C-alpha atoms as an extended CHARMM CRD file, in Angstrom:
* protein
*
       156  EXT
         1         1  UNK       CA            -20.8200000000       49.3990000000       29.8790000000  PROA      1               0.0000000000
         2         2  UNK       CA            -22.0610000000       49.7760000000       26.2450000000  PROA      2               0.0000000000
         3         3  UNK       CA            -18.7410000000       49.2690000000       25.0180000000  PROA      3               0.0000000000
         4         4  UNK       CA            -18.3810000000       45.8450000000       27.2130000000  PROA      4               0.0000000000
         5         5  UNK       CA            -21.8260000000       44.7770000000       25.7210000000  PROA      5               0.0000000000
         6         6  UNK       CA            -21.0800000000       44.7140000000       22.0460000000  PROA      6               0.0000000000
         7         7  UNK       CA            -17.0820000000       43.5990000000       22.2510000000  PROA      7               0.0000000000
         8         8  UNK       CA            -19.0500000000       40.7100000000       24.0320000000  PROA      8               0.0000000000
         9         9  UNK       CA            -21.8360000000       40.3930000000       21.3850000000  PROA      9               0.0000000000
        10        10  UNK       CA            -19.5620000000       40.9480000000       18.8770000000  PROA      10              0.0000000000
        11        11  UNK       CA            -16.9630000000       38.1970000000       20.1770000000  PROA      11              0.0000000000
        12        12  UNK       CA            -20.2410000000       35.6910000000       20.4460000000  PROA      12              0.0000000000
        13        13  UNK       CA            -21.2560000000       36.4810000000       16.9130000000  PROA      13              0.0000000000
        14        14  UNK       CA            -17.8650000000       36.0680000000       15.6200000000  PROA      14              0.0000000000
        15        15  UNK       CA            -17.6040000000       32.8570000000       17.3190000000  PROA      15              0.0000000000
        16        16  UNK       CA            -20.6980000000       31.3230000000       15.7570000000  PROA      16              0.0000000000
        17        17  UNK       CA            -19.4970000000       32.1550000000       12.4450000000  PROA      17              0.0000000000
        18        18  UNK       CA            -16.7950000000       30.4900000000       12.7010000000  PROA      18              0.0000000000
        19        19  UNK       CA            -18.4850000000       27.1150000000       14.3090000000  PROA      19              0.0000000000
        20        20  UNK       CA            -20.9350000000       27.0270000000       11.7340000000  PROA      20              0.0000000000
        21        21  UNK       CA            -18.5650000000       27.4850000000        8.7680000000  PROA      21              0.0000000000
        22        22  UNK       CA            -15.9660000000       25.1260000000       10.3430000000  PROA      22              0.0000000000
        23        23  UNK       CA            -19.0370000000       22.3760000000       10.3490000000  PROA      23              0.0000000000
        24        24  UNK       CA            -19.5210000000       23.1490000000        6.7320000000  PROA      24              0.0000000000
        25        25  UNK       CA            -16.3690000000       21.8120000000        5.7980000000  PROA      25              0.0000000000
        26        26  UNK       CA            -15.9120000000       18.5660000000        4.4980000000  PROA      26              0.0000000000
        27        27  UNK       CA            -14.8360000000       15.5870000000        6.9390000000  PROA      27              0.0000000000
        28        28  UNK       CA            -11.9410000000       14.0780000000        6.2370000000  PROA      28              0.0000000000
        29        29  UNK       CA            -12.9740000000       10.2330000000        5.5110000000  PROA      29              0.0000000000
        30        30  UNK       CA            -10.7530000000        7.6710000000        7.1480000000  PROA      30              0.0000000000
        31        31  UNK       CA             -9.4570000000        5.1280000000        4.3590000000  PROA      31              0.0000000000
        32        32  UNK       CA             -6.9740000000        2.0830000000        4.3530000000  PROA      32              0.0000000000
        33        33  UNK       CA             -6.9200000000        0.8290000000        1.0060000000  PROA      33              0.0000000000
        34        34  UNK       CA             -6.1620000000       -3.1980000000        0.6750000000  PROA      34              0.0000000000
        35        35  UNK       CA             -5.4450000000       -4.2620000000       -3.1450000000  PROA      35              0.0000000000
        36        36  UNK       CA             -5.8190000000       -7.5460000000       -3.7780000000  PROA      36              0.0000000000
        37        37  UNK       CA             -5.2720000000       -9.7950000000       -6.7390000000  PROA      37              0.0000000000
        38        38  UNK       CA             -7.6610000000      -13.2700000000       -8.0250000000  PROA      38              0.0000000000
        39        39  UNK       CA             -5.5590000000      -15.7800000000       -8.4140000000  PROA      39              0.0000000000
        40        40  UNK       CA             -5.3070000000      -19.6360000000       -8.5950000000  PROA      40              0.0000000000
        41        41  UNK       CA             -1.5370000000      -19.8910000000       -6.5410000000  PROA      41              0.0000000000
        42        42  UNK       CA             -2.2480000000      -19.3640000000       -3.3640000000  PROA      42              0.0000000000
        43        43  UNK       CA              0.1960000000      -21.7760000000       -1.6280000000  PROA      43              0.0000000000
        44        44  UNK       CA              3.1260000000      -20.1290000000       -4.1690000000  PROA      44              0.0000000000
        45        45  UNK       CA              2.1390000000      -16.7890000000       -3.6850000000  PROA      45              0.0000000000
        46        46  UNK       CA              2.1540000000      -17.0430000000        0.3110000000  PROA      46              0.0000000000
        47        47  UNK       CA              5.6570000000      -18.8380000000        0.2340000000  PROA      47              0.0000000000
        48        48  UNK       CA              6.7570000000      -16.1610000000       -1.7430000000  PROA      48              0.0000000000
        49        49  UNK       CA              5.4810000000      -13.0370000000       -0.0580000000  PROA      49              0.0000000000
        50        50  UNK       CA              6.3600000000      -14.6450000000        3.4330000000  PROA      50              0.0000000000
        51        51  UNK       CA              9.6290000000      -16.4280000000        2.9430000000  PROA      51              0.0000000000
        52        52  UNK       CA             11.0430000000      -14.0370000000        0.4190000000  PROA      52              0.0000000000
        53        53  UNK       CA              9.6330000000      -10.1670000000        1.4050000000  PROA      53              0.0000000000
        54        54  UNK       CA              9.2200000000      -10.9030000000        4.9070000000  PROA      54              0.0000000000
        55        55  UNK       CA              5.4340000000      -10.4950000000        4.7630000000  PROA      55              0.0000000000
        56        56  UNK       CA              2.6640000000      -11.8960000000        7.9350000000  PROA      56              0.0000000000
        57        57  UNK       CA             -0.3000000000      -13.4480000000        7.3880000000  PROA      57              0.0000000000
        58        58  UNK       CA             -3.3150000000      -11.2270000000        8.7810000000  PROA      58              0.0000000000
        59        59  UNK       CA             -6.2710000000      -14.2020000000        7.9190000000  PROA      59              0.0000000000
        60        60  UNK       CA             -6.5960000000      -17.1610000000        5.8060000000  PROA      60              0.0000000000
        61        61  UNK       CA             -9.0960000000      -19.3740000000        4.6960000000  PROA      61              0.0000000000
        62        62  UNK       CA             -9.1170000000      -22.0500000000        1.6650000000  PROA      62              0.0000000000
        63        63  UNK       CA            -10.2420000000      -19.2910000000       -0.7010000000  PROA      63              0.0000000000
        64        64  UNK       CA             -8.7960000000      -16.2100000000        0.8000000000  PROA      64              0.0000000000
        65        65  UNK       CA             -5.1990000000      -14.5280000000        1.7390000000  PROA      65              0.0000000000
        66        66  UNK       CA             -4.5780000000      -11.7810000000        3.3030000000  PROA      66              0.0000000000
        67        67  UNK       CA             -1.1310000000      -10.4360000000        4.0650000000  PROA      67              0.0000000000
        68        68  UNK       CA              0.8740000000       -7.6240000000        5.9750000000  PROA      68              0.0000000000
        69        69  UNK       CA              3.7630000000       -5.9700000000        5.5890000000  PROA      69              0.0000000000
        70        70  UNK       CA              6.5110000000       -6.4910000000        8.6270000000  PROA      70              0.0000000000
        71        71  UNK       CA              5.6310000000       -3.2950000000        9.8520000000  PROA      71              0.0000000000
        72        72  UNK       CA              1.7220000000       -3.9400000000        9.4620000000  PROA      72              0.0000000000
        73        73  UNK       CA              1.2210000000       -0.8400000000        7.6510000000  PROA      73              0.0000000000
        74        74  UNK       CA             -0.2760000000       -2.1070000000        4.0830000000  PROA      74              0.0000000000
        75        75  UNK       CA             -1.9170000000       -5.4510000000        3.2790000000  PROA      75              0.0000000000
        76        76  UNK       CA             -2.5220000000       -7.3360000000        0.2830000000  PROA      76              0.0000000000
        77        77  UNK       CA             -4.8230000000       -9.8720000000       -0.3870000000  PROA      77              0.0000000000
        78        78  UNK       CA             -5.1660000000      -12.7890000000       -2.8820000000  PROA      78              0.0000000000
        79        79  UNK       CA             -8.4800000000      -14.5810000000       -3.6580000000  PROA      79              0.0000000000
        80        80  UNK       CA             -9.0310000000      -17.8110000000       -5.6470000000  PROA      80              0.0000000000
        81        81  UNK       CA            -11.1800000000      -17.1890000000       -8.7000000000  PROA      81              0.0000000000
        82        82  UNK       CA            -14.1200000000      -18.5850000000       -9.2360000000  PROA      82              0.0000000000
        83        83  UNK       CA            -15.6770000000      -19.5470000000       -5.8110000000  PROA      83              0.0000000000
        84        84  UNK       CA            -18.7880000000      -19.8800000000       -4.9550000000  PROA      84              0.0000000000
        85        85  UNK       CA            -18.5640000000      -17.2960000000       -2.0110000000  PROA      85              0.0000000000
        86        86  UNK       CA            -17.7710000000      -14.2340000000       -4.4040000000  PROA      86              0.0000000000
        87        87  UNK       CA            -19.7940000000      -12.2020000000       -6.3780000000  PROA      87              0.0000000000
        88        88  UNK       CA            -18.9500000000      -12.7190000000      -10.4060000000  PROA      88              0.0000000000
        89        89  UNK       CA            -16.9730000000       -8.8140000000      -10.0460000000  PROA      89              0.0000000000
        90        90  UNK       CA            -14.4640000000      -11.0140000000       -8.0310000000  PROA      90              0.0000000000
        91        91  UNK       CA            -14.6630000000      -14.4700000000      -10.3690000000  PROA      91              0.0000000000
        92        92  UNK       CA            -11.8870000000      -13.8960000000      -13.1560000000  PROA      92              0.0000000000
        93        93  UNK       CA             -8.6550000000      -14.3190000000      -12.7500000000  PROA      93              0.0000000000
        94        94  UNK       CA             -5.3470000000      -12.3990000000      -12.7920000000  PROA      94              0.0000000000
        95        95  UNK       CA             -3.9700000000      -12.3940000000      -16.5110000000  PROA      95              0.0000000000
        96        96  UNK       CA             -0.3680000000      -11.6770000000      -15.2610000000  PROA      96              0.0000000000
        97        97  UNK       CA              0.0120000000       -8.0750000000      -17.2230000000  PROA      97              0.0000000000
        98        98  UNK       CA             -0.8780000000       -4.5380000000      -16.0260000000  PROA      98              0.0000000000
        99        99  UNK       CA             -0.1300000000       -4.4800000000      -12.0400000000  PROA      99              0.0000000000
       100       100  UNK       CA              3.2340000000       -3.8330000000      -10.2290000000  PROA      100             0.0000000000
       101       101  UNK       CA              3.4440000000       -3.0960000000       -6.2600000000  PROA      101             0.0000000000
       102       102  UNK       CA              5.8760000000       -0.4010000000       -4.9700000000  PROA      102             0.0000000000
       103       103  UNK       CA              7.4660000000       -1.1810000000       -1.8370000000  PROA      103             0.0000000000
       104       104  UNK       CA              9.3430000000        1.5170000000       -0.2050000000  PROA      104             0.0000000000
       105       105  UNK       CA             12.0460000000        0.4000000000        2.2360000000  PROA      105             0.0000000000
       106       106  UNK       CA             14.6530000000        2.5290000000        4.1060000000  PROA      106             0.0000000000
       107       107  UNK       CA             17.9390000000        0.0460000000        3.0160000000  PROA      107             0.0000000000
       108       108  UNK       CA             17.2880000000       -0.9080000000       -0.7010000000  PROA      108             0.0000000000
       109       109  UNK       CA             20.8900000000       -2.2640000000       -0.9300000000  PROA      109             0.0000000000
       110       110  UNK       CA             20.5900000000       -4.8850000000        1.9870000000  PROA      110             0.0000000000
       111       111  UNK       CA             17.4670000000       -6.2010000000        0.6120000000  PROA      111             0.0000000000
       112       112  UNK       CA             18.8360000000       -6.2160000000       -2.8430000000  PROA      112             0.0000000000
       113       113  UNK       CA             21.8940000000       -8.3040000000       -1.6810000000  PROA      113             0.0000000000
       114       114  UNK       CA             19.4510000000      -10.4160000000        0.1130000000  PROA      114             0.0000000000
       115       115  UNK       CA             17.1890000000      -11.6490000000       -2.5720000000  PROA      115             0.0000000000
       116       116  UNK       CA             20.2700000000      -12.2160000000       -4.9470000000  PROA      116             0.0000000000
       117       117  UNK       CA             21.7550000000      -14.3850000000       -2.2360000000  PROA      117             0.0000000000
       118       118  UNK       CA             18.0300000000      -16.4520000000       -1.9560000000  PROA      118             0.0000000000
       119       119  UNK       CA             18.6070000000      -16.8020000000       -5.4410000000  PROA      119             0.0000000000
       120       120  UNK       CA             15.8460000000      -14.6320000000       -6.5710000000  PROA      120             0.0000000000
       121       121  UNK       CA             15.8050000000      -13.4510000000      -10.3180000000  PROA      121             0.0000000000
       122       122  UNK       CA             15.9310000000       -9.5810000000      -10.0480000000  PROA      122             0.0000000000
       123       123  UNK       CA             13.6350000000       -8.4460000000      -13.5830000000  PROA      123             0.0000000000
       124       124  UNK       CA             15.4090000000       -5.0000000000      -13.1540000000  PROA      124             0.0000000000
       125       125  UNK       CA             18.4260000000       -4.4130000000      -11.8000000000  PROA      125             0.0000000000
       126       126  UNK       CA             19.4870000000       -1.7870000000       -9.1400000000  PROA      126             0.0000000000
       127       127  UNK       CA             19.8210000000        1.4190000000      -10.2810000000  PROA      127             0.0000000000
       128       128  UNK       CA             19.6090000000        5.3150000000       -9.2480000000  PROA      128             0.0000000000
       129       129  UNK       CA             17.0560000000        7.3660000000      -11.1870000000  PROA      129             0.0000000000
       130       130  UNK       CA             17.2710000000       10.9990000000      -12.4590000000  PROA      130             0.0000000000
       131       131  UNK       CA             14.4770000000       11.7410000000      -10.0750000000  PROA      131             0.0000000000
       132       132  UNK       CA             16.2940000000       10.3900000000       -6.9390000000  PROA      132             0.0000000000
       133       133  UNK       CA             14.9330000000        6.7070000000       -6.5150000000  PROA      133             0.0000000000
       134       134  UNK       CA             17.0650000000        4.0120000000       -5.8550000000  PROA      134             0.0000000000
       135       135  UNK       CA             14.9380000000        0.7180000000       -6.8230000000  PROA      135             0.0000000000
       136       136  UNK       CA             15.3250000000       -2.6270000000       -8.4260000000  PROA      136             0.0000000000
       137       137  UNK       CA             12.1810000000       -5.0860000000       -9.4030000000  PROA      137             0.0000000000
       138       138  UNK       CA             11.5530000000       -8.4960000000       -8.8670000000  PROA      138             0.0000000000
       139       139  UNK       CA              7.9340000000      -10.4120000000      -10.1200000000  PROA      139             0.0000000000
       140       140  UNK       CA              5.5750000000      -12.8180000000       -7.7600000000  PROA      140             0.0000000000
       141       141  UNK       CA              4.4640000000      -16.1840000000       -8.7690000000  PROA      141             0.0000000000
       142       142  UNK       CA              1.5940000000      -14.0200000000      -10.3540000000  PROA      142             0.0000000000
       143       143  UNK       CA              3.1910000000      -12.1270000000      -12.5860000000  PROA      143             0.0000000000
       144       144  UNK       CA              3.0820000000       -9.1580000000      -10.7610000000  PROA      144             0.0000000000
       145       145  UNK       CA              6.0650000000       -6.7870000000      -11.2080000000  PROA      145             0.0000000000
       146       146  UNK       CA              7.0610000000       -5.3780000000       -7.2880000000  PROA      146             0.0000000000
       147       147  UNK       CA              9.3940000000       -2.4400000000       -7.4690000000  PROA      147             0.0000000000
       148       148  UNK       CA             11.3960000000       -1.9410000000       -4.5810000000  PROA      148             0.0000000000
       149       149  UNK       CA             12.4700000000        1.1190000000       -3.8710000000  PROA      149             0.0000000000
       150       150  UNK       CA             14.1480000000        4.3280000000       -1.6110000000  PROA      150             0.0000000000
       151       151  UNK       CA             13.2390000000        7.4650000000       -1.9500000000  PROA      151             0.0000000000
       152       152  UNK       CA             15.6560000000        9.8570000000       -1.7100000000  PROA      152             0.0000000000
       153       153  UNK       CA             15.1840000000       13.6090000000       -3.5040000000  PROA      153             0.0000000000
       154       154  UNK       CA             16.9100000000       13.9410000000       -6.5580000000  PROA      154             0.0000000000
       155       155  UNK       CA             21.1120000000       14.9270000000       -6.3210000000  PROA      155             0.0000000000
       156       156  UNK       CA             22.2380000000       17.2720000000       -8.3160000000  PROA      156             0.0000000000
């Protein structure tokens, strides 16, 4: 019976251990991070991202755009500058240098093909890297370079 006792207090002991250290440990913090970009071309910069990448429009307003990808798993938005509604953090503009957007697709070469029969001007062409990416860029009414890309692990 004394032997039944303390494999049972030892088993309870053990056990609170363990549920107090695993409610030590740091909670993992839901994110979804939405990048946006000030800008003063709204109406060209929805065209674009709809018409020519296929995007959705989750809201808009006559200061504010915010846009999915087809598969609703990343947004962007796009916010006049200046308005009255925003804090001066959010006021100044885009200067059209120092941003690109990666978007990863599954067929690069269809969407390649695609864009060069809309007529779109490809900034870099398709190519495979040493690394294993195939990608090509193309640049938003911003200024903003968007590299396209598969990933694939590098061949050797």
């Amino acid at each position: 019976m004394k032997w039944i006792v303390l494999i049972i207090t030892t088993f309870c002991l053990t056990a609170n251990v363990f549920s107090q250290s695993s409610s030590t440990t740091k909670k993992q913090i839901k994110m979804k991070l939405n990048a946006g970009i000030v800008t003063p071309k709204l109406a060209e910069t929805k065209e674009f991202y709809t018409k020519i990448l296929g995007f959705g429009v989750t809201f808009e307003n006559e200061f504010y755009l915010l846009l999915h990808t087809p598969n609703h798993e990343a947004e962007i938005s796009f916010l006049l500058p200046n308005h009255p509604s925003q804090q001066s953090l959010f006021q100044s503009p885009f200067q059209n240098k120092g941003v690109y957007l990666t978007i990863e697709v599954d067929d690069v070469d269809s969407i390649y093909n695609e864009l060069k029969q809309k007529g779109i001007e490809i900034k870099i062409d398709i190519r495979n890297e040493p690394w294993g990416d195939r990608h090509f860029a193309i640049q938003d009414p911003n200024g903003v370079g968007i590299d396209i890309v598969k990933y694939s692990p590098p061949q050797e």
